[in-house]
Short mmCIF file of C-alpha atoms and ligand atoms in Angstrom, two decimals:
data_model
loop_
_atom_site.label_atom_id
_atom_site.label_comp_id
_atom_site.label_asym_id
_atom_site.label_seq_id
_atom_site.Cartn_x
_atom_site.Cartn_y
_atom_site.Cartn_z
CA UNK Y 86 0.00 0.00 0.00
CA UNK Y 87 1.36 3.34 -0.78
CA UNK Y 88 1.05 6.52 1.18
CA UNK Y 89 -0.49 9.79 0.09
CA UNK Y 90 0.50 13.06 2.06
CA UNK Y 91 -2.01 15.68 1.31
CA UNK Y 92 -2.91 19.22 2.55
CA UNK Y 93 -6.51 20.21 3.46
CA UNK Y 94 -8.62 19.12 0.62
CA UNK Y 95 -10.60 22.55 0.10
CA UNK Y 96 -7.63 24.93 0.19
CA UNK Y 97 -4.93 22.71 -1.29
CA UNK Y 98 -4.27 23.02 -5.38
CA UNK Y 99 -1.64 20.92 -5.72
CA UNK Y 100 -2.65 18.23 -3.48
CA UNK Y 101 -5.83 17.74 -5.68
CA UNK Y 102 -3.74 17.37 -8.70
CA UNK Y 103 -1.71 14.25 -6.73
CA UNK Y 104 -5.22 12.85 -5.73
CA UNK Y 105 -6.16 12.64 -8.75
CA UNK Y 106 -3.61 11.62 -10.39
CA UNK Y 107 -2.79 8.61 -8.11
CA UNK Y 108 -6.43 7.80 -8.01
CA UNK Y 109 -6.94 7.71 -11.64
CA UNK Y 110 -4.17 5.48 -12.00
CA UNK Y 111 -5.62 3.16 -9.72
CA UNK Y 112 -2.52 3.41 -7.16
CA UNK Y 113 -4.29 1.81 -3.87
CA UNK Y 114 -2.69 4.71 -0.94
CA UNK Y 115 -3.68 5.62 2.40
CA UNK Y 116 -4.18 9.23 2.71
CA UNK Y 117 -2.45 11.43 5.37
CA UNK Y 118 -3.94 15.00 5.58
CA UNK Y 119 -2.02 17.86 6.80
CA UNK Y 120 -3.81 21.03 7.36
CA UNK Y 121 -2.13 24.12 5.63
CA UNK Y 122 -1.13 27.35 6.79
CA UNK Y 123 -1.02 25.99 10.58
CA UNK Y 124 2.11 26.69 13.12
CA UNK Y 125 2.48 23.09 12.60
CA UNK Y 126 2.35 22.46 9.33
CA UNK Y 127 6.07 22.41 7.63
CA UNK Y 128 7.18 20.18 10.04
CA UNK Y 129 4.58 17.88 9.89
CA UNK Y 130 4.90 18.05 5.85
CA UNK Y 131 8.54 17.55 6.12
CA UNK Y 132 8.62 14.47 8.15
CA UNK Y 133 7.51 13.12 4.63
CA UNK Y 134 8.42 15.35 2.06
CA UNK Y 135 12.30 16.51 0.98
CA UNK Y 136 11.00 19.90 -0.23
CA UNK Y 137 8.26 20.17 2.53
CA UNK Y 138 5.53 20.67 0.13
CA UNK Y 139 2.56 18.94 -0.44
CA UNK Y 140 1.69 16.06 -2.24
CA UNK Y 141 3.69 13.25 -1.74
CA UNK Y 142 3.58 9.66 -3.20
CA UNK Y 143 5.19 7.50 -1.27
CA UNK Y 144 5.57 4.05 -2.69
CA UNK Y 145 7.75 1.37 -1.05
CA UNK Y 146 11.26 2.82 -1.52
CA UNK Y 147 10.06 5.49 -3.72
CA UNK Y 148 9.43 9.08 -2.79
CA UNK Y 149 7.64 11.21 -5.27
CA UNK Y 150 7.32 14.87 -4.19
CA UNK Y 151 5.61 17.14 -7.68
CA UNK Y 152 2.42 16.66 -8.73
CA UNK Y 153 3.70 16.79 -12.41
CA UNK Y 154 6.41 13.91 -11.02
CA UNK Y 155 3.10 12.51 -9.65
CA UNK Y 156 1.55 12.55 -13.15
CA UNK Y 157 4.80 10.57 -14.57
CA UNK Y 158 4.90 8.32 -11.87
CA UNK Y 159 1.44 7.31 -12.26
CA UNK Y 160 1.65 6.92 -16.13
CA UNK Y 161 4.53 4.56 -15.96
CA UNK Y 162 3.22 2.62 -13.22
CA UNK Y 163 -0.59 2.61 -15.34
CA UNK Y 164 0.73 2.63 -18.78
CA UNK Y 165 -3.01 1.37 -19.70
CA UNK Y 166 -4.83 4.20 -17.27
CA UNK Y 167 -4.96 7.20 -19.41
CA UNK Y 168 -3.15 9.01 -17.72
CA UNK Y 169 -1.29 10.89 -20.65
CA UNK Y 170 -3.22 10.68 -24.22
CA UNK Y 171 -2.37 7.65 -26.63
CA UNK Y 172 -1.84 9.97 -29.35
CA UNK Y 173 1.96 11.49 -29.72
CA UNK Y 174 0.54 15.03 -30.67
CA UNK Y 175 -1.85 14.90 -28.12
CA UNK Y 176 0.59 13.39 -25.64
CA UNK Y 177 3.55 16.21 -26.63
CA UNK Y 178 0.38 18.71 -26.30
CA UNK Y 179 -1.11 17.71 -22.94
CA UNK Y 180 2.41 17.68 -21.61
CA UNK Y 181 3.16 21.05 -22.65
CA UNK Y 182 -0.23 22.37 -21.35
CA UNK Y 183 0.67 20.29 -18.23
CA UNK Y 184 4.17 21.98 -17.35
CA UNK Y 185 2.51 25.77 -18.33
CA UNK Y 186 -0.06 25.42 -15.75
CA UNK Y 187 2.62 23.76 -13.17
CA UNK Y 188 5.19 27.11 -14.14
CA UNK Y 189 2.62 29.78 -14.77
CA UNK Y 190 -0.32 31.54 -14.14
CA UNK Y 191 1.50 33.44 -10.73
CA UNK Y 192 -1.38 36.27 -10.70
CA UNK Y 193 -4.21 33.53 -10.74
CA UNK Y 194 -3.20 31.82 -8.26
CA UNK Y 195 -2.09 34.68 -5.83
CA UNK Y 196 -5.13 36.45 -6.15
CA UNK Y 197 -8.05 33.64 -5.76
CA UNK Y 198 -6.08 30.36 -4.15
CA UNK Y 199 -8.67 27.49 -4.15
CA UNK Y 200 -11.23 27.63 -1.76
CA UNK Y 201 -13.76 25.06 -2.98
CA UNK Y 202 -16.23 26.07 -0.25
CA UNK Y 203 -16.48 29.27 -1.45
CA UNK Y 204 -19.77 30.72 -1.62
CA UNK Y 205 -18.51 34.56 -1.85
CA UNK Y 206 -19.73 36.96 -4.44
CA UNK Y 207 -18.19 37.02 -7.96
CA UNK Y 208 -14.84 38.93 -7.96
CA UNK Y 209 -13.65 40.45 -10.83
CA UNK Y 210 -10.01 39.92 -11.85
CA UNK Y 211 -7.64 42.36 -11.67
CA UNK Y 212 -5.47 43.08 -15.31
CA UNK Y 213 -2.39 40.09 -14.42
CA UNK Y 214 -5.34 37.77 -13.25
CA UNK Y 215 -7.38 38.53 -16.27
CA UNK Y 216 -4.90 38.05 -18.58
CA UNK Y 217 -3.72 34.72 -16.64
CA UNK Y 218 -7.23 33.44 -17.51
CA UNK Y 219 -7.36 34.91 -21.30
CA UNK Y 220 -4.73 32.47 -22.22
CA UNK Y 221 -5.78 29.45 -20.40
CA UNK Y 222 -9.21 29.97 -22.17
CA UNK Y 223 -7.40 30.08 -25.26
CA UNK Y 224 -5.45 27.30 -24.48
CA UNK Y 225 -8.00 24.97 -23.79
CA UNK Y 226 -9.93 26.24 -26.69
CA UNK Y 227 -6.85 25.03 -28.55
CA UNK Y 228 -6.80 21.70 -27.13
CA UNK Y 229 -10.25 21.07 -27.14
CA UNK Y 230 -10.36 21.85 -30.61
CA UNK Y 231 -7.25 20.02 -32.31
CA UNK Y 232 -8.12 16.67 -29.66
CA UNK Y 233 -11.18 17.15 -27.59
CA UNK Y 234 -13.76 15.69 -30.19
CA UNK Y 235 -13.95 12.65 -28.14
CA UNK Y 236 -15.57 13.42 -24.92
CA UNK Y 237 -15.63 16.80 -22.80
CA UNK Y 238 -11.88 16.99 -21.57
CA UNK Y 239 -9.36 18.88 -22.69
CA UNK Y 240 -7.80 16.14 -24.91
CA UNK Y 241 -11.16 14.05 -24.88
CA UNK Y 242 -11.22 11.86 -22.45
CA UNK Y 243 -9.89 12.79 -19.05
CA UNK Y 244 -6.49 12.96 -18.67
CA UNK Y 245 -3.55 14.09 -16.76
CA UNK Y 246 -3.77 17.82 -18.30
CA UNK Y 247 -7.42 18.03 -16.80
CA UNK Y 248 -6.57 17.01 -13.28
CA UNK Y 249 -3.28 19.90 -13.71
CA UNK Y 250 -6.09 22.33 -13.92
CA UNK Y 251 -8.16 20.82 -11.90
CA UNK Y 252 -7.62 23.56 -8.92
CA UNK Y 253 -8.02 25.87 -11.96
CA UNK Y 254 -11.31 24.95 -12.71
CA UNK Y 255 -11.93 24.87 -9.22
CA UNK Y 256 -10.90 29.06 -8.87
CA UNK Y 257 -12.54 29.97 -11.73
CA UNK Y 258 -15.73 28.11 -10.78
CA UNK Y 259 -15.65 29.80 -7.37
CA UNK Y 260 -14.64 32.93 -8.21
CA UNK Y 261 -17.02 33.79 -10.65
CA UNK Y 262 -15.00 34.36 -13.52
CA UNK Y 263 -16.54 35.07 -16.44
CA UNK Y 264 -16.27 32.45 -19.58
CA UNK Y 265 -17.71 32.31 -22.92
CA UNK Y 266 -20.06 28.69 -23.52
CA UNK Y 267 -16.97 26.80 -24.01
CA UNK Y 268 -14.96 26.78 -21.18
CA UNK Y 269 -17.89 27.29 -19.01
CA UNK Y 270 -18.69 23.96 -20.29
CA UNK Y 271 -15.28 22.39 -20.16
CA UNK Y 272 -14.97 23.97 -16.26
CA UNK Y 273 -18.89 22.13 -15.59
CA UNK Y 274 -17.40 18.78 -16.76
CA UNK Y 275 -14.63 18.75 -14.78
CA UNK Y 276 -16.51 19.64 -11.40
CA UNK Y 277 -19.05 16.95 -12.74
CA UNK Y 278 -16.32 14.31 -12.74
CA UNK Y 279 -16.93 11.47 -10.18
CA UNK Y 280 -13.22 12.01 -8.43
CA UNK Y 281 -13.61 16.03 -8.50
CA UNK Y 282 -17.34 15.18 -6.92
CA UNK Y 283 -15.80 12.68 -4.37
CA UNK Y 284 -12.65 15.15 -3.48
CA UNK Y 285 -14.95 18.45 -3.56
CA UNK Y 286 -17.87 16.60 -0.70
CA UNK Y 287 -14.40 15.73 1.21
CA UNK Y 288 -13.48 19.15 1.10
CA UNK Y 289 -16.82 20.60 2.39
CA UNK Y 290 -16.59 17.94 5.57
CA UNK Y 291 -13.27 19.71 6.28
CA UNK Y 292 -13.39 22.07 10.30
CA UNK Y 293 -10.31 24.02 9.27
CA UNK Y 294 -10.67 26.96 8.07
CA UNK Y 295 -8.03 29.46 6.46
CA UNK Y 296 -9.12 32.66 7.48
CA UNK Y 297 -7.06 35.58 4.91
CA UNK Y 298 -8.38 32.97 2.10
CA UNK Y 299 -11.87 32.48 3.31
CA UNK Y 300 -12.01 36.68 3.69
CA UNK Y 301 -11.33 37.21 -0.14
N1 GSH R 43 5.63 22.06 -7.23
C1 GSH R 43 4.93 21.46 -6.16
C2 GSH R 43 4.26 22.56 -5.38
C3 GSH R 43 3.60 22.03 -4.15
C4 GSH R 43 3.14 23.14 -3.20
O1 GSH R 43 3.50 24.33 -3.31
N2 GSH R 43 2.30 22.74 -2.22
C5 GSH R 43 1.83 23.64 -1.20
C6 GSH R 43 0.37 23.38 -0.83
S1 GSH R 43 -0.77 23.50 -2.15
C7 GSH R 43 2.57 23.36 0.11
O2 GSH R 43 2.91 22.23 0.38
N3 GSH R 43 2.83 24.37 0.94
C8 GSH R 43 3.51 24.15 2.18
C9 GSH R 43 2.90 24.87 3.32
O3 GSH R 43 1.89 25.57 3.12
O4 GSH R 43 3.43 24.74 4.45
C10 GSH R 43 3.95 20.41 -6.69
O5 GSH R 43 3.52 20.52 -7.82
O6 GSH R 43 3.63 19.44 -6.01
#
């Protein structure tokens, strides 16, 4: 059985995209949560994690501590899962789309970190945030267009690029961000899917509460 080290399911981005990824390939792992932004929490992460960040795969002798290390992990240990498209083109696509979300998007995520419980009113986005989310609509319009014919994910079916902007979806979704039919759809389908509708009614059973992220 491998181990899972997670932070708190509603605030946590990056632990999502692990969850996923681990989950979609079918990797059986006990889950550890550790809550974020507590006086406890880096050394509670690093008892597990070399970089003390969060998520961690831990698998026998194997320490994996990115998600996007996460996502290659899981797609050589479930070459038959999905987890990258069969396609080359698609495959050289979703990875690219993959590592811009990992390395981008700073504004985004400074300004509306994933709170899945968030009930606020719609913000709007400042210039750097709006701009952050004019090119990822245009990139999944791009993806969706070249690969997507075959289902409602980015590259069709549901793949490793989707659960990389998973917490994406998530912000934009809770944040109120306005989106032509397109990704409006795209963003519904991936809150629809059965592992973002399991993780997202663990997240609303969560007590702990971030306070500066719940105020925005
Ligand atoms: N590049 C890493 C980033 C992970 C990361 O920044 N995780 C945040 C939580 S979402 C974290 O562990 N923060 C440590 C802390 O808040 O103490 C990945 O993709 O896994």
């Amino acid at each position: 059985m491998a181990t899972l080290i997670l932070g708190n399911r509603n605030y946590s981005s990056w632990s999502l995209r692990g969850w996923l990824l681990v989950r979609q390939a079918g990797i059986a792992a006990d889950e550890v949560v550790i809550p974020l932004r507590t006086p406890e929490s880096a050394t509670l992460i690093a008892q597990h994690s070399p970089s003390a960040k969060v998520p961690v795969l831990i698998q026998g002798d194997v320490t994996v501590w990115d998600s996007l290390a996460i996502a290659e992990y899981c797609a050589e240990q479930a070459p038959d899962a999905g987890i990258w498209p069969a396609d080359p083109a698609a495959r050289a696509v979703a990875r690219s789309a993959s590592a811009e979300m990992h390395s981008g998007y700073a504004a985004l995520r400074g300004a509306w970190p994933m709170n899945l419980k968030r009930k606020g009113p719609p913000l709007l986005p400042a210039a750097d945030v709006a701009a952050d989310i004019a090119r990822i609509i245009a990139l999944w319009s791009d993806c969706r267009a070249r690969f997507g014919a075959g289902g409602a994910f980015l590259f069709g079916d549901w793949s490793a690029a989707d659960a990389m902007f998973a917490p994406v979806v998530s912000r934009l979704t809770s944040y109120g961000a306005a989106l032509d039919t397109d990704s409006s759809t795209y963003c519904a389908a991936v809150m629809a899917h059965p592992l973002m509708v399991e993780w997202s009614a663990m997240a609303a059973a969560e007590t702990w509460n971030i306070a500066a992220v719940d105020a925005l």
